[in-house]
Short mmCIF file of C-alpha atoms in Angstrom, two decimals:
data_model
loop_
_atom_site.label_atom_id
_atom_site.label_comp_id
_atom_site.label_asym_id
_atom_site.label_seq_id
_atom_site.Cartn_x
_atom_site.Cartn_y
_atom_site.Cartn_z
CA UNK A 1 15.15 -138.19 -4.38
CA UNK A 2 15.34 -136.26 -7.78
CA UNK A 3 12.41 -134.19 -6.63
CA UNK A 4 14.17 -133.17 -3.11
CA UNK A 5 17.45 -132.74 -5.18
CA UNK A 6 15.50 -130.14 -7.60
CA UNK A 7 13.55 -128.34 -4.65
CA UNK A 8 17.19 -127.79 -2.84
CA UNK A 9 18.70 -126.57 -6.26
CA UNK A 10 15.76 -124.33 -6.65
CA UNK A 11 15.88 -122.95 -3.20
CA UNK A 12 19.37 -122.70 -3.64
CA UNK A 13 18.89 -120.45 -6.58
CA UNK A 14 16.30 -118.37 -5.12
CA UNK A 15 18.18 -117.70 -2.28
CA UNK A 16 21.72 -116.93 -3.80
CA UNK A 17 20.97 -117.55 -7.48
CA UNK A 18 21.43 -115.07 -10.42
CA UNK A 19 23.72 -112.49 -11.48
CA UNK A 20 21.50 -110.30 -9.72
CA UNK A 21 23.30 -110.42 -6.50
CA UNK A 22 26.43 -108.84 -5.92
CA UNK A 23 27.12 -110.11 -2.27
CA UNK A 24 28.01 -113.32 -2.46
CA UNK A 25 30.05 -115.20 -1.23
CA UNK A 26 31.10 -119.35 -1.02
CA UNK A 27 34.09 -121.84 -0.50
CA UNK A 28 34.04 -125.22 -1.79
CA UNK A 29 37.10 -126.31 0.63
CA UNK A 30 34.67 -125.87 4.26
CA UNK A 31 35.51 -128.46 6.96
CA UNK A 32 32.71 -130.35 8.84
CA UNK A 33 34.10 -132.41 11.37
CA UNK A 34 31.55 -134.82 13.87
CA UNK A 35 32.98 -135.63 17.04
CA UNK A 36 30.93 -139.06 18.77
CA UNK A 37 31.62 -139.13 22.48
CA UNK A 38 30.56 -142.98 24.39
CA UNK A 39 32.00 -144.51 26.68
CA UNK A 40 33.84 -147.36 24.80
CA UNK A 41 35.28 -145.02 22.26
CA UNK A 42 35.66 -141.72 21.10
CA UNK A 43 34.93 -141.43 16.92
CA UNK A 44 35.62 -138.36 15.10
CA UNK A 45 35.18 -138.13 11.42
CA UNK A 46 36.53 -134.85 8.76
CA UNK A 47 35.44 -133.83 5.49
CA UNK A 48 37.32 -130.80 4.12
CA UNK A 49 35.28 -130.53 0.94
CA UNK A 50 31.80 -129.04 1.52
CA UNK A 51 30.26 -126.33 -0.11
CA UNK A 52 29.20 -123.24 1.28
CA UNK A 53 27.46 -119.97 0.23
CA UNK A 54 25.86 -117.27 2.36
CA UNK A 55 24.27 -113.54 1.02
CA UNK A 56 25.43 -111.17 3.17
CA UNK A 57 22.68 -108.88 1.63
CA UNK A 58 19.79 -111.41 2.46
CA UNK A 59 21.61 -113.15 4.97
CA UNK A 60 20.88 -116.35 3.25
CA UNK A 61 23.38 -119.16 3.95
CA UNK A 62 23.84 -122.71 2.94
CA UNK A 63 26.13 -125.34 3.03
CA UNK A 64 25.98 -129.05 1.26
CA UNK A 65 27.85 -131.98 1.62
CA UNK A 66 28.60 -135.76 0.49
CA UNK A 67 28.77 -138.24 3.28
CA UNK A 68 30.97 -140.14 1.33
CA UNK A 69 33.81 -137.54 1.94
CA UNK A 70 34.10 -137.85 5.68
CA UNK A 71 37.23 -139.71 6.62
CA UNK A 72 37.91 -141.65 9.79
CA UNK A 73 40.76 -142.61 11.63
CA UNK A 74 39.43 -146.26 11.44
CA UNK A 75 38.58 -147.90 7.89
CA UNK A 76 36.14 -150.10 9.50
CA UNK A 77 33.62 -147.27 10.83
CA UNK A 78 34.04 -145.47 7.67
CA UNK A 79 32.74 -148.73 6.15
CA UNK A 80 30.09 -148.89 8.89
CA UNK A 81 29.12 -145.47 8.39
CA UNK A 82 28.60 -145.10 5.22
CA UNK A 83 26.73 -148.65 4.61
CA UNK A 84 24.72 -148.77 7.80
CA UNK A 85 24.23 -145.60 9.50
CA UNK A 86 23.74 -143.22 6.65
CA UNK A 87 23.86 -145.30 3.90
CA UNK A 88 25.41 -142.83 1.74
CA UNK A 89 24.75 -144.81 -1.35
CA UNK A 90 20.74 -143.79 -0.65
CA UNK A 91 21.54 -140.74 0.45
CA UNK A 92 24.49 -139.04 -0.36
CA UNK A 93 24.77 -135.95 0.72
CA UNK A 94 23.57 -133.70 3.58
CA UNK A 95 22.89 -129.97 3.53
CA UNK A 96 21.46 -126.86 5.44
CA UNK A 97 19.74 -123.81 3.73
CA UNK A 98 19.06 -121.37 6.00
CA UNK A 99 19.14 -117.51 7.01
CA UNK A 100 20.70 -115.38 9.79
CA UNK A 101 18.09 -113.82 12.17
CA UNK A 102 20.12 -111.01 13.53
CA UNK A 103 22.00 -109.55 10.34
CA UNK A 104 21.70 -106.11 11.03
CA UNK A 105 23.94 -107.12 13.65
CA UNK A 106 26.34 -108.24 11.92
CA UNK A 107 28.69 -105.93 9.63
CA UNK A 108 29.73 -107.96 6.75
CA UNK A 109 31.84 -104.98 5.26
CA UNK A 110 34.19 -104.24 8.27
CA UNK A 111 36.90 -106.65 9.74
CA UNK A 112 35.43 -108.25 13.32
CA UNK A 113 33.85 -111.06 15.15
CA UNK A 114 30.04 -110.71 15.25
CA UNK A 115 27.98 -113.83 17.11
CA UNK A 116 24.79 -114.85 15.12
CA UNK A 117 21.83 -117.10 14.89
CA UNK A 118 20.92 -118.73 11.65
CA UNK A 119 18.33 -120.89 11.41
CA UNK A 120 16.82 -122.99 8.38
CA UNK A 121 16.49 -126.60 7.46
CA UNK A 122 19.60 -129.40 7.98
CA UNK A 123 19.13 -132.07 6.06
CA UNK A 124 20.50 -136.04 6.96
CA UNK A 125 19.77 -139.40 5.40
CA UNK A 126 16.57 -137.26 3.56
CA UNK A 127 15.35 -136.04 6.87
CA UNK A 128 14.45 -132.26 7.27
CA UNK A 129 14.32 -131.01 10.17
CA UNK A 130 14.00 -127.24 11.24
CA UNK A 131 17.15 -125.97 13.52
CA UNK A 132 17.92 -122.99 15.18
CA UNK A 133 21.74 -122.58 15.69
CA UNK A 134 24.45 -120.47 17.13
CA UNK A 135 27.96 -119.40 15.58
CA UNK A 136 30.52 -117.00 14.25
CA UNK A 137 30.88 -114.76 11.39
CA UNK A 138 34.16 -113.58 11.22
CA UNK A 139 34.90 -110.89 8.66
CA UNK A 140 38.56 -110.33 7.80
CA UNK A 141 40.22 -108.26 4.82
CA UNK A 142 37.45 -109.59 2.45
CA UNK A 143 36.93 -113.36 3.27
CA UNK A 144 34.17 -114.42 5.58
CA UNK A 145 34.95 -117.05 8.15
CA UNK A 146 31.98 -118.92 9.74
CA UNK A 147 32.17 -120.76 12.26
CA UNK A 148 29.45 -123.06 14.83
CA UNK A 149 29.78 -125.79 17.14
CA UNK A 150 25.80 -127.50 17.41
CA UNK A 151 24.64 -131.20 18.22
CA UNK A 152 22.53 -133.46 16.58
CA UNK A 153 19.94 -136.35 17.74
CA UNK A 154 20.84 -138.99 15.54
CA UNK A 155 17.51 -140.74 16.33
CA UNK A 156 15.94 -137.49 14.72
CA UNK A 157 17.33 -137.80 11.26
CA UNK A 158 16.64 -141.55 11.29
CA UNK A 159 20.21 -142.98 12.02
CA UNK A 160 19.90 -146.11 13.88
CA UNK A 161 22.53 -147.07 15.95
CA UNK A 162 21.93 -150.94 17.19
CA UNK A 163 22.25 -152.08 20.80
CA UNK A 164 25.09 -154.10 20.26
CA UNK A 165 27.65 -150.74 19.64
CA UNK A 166 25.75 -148.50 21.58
CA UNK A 167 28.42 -148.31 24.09
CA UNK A 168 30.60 -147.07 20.66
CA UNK A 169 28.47 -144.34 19.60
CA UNK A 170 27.20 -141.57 20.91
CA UNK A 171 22.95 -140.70 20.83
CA UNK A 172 23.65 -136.98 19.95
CA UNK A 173 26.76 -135.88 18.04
CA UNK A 174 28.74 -133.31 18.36
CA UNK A 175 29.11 -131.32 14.78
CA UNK A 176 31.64 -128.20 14.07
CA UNK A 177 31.14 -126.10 10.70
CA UNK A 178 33.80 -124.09 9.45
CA UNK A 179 34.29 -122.16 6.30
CA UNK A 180 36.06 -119.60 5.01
CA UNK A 181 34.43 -117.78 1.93
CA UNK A 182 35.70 -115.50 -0.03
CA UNK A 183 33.76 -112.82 -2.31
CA UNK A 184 32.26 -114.35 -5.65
CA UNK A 185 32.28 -111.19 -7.69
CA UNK A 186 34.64 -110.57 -10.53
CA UNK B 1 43.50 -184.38 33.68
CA UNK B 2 46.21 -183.68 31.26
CA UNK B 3 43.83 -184.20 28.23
CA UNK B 4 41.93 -181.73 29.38
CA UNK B 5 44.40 -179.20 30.42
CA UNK B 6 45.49 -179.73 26.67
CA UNK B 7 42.23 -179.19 25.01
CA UNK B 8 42.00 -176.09 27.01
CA UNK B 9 44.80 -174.93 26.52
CA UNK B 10 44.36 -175.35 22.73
CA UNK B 11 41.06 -173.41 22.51
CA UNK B 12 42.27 -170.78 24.71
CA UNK B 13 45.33 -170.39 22.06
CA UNK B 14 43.10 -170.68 19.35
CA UNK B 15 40.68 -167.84 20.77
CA UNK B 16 43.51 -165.68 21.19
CA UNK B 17 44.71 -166.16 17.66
CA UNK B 18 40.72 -165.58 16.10
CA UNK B 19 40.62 -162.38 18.75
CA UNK B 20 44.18 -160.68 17.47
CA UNK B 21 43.38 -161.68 14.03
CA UNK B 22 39.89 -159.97 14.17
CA UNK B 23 41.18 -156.85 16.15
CA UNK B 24 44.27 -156.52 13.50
CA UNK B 25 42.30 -157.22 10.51
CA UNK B 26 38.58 -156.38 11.15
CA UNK B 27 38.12 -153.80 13.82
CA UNK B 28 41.59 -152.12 13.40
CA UNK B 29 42.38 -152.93 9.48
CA UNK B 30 43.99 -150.03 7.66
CA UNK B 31 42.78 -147.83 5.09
CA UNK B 32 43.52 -149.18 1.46
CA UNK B 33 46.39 -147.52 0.20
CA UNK B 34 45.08 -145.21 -2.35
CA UNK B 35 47.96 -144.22 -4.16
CA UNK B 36 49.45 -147.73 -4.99
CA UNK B 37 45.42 -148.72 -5.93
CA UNK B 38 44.48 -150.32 -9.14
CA UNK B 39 42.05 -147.50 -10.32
CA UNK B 40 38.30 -149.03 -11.04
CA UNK B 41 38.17 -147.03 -14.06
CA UNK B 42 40.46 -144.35 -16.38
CA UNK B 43 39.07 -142.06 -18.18
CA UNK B 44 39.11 -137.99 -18.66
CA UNK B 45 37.82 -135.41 -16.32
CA UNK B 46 35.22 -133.67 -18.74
CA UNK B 47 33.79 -137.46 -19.39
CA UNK B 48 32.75 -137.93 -15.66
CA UNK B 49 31.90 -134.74 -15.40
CA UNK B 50 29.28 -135.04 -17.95
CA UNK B 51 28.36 -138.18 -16.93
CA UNK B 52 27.37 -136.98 -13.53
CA UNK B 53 25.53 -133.85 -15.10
CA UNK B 54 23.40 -136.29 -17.69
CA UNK B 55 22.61 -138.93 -15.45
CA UNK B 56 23.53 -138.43 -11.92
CA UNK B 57 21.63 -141.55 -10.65
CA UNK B 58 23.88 -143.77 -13.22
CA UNK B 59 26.89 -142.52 -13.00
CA UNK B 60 26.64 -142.31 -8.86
CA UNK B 61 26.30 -146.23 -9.11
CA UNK B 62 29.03 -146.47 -11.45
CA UNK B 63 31.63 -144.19 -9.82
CA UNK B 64 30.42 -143.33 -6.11
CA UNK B 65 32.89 -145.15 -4.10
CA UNK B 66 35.36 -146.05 -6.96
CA UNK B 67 39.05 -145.27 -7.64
CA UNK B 68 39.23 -143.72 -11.22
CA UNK B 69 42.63 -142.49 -13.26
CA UNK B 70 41.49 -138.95 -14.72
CA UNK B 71 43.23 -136.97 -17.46
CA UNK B 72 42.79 -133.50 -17.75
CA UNK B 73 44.12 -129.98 -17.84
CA UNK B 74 44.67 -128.43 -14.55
CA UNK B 75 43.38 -125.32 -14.80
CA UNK B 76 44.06 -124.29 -10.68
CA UNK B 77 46.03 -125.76 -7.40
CA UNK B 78 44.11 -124.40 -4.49
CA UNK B 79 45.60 -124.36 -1.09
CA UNK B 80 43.65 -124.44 2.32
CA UNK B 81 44.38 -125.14 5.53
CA UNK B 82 47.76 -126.81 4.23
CA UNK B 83 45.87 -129.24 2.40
CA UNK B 84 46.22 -128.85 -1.62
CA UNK B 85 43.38 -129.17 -4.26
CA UNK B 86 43.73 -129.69 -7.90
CA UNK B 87 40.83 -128.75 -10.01
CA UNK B 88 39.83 -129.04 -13.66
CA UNK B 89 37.02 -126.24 -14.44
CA UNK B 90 34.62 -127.56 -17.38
CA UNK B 91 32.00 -124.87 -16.80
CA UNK B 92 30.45 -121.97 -15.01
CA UNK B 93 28.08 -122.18 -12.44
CA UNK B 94 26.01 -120.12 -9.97
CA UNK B 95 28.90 -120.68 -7.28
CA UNK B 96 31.44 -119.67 -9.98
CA UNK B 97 33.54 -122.37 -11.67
CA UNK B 98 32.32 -126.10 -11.47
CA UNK B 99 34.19 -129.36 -12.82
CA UNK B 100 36.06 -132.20 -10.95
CA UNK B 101 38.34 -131.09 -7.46
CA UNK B 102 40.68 -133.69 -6.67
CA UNK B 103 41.59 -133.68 -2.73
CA UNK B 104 45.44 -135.04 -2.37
CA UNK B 105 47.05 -137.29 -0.17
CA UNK B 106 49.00 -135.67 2.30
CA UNK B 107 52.08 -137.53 0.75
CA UNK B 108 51.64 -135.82 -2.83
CA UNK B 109 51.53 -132.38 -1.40
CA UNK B 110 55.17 -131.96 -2.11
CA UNK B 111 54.64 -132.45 -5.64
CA UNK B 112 51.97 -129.62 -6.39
CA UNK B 113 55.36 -127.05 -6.63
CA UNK B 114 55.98 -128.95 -10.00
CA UNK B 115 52.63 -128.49 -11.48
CA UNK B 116 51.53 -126.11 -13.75
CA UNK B 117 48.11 -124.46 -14.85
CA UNK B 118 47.04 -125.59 -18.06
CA UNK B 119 49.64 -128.83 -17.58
CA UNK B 120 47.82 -131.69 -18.52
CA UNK B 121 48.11 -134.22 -15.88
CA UNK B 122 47.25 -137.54 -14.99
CA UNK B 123 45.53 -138.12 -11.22
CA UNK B 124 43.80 -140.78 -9.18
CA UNK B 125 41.31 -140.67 -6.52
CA UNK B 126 38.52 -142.00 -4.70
CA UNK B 127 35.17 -141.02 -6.14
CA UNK B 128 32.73 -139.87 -3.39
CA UNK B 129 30.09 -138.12 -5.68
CA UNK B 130 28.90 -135.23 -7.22
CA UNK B 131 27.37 -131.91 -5.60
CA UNK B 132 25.45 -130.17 -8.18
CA UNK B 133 28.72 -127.90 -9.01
CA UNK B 134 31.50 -130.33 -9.04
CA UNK B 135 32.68 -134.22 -9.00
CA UNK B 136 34.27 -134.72 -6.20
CA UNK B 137 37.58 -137.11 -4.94
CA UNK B 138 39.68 -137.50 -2.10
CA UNK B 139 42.73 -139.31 -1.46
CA UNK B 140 44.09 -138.05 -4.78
CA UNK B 141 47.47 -138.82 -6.19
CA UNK B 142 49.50 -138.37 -9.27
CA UNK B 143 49.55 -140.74 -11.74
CA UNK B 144 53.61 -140.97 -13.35
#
C-alpha cells in the first residue's frame, strides 16, 4: 500500500512536480458524483472534495480522491459502501493519472469548449486499470473547467456486489468528473 | 378456529411491527447529526496534520471515520459551487498550500460572513482521511 502510495506521489511529481512548470493548474474542491441505475433502486453518491491537477503544457492530468468523502442520500449504503464494497478503511482513496491525447487541439490560453480524450490509469479498491475516456475542457477567463461523463465495471476493479442486492446495484456505474481549476502560479 | 385466527393475527402484527421498525431504523435510518455529535477526539489542526504526515497508517486508524473538535487559525473561507470551505494552511506543497479543509454543513453556511482570516476558531467534522496535501473533513460545523 505504502509502495503504490509512493509510486502515485512520484508519478505525480514527475508529471506536474517542480517549480519548473509554469502551467499548472489544480482545484482541491472537484465534484465526483456516481450515479447506480437497477431496477429496485436508483443510488447516487457526491464527493465535492477531490483533488485535481492537469499541465496544460504536457497535457498531464490527474485527479485523487478518498472514498470516505462520498455522501449518500441513505446512511445505510454509505455504511455499506464504505465497509463492504470498497472497504475504504483498506483502501482509501481512488485516483487517475493520466494525459490528453489530442492537446494540440485544445487551446488552453483562449476562452472555449474543446472535446478531448485523456487516457491513463484509474485506480479503485488498489486496482489499476488502463482507460481511455472522453470529456470537456472548458477554458474561461483563466480557470479551466473539466468535465466527463464515463462508466465503470465494478467487477473490474474488484467490487463485489452479492446476489442478494443485485437488484439494488447496478454492474457498471455511471461516474461524472467535474473540476474547475484555476492557475497555480503566483 | 378463533385461536388460530388470533395467533395469526398476532404474528402478522408482529411482522408488521419488525418490517416498519427495520425499514425506519435499518434500511431508511438517518444520518447522525453531525453538528450536535460528541466529537471522538479535540485537538488542534497542525497536530493532525502532522500526525497524518508522520504516520499516515496510524493516524488513518485513529481518525479515518471519526468526529474530531479542531482549533486553529483560519487562514481562508473558500467558496464553490455555494458550498463553503474553511481551511487552515500549515505548509506548502507541490499543489500550492496544504493543511486541514473543513467541508461545512449546509446549515453553518450562514455563519462563514462572521469569520475572519487569521480568527482562531474552533470546528468539528467528520474525518475521512488524508490525500497527500491535506486532512480532510466533511460535515463541518462550528464549535461555540
Amino acid at each position: 500500500m505504502r509502495t503504490h502510495q509512493f509510486v502515485l506521489t512520484m508519478v505525480l511529481f514527475l508529471a506536474l512536480g517542480g517549480e519548473a512548470f509554469s502551467q499548472k493548474f489544480a482545484t482541491k474542491t472537484g465534484t465526483i458524483r456516481f450515479y447506480s441505475e437497477a431496477p429496485a433502486e436508483n443510488i447516487e453518491a457526491i464527493n465535492k472534495q477531490v483533488n485535481s491537477a492537469l499541465d496544460t503544457q504536457s497535457g498531464d492530468f490527474v485527479f485523487k480522491v478518498l472514498m470516505k468523502g462520498f455522501q449518500f442520500e441513505k446512511a445505510l449504503m454509505q455504511e455499506h459502501f464504505n465497509e463492504n464494497y470498497v472497504e475504504s478503511h483498506k483502501y482509501p482513496n481512488a485516483s487517475f493519472v493520466g494525459k490528453i491525447n489530442n492537446l494540440s487541439e485544445v487551446d488552453f490560453s483562449k476562452n472555449g469548449t474543446y472535446e478531448a480524450t485523456v487516457s491513463g490509469k484509474l485506480t479503485i479498491k488498489g486496482v489499476s486499470k488502463d482507460v481511455t475516456e472522453k470529456g470537456t475542457f472548458e477554458v474561461k477567463d483563466g480557470t479551466i473547467g473539466g468535465k466527463s461523463i464515463f462508466y465503470v465495471k465494478l467487477a473490474d476493479y474488484g467490487v463485489e456486489i452479492p446476489k442478494t442486492v443485485m437488484k439494488n446495484i447496478a454492474e457498471t456505474i455511471e461516474i461524472t468528473v467535474d473540476v474547475s481549476m484555476i492557475s497555480l502560479n503566483k | 378456529m378463533k385461536k388460530y385466527l388470533r395467533i395469526f393475527t398476532m404474528l402478522a402484527a408482529t411482522g408488521m411491527l419488525a418490517g416498519i421498525f427495520v425499514y425506519v431504523f435499518v434500511i431508511n435510518k438517518s444520518h447522525p447529526d453531525y453538528a450536535a455529535a460528541r466529537a471522538d477526539y479535540a485537538l488542534n489542526a497542525g497536530e493532525i496534520f502532522e500526525a497524518y504526515r508522520s504516520d499516515q497508517a496510524a493516524a488513518s486508524s485513529l481518525y479515518d471515520g471519526k468526529i474530531v473538535e479542531l482549533t486553529g487559525q483560519l487562514t481562508a473561507i473558500e467558496n464553490a459551487d455555494n458550498e463553503a470551505y474553511l481551511c487552515f494552511v500549515l505548509d506548502e506543497g507541490l499543489f500550492g498550500p496544504e493543511g486541514v479543509r473543513l467541508h461545512l454543513l449546509k446549515s453553518e453556511n450562514n455563519k462563514v460572513s462572521t469569520l475572519q482570516q487569521g480568527e482562531w476558531v474552533r470546528i468539528k467534522g467528520y474525518v475521512t482521511g488524508y490525500n497527500e496535501t491535506d486532512v480532510l473533513l466533511e460535515h463541518g460545523s462550528l464549535v461555540q
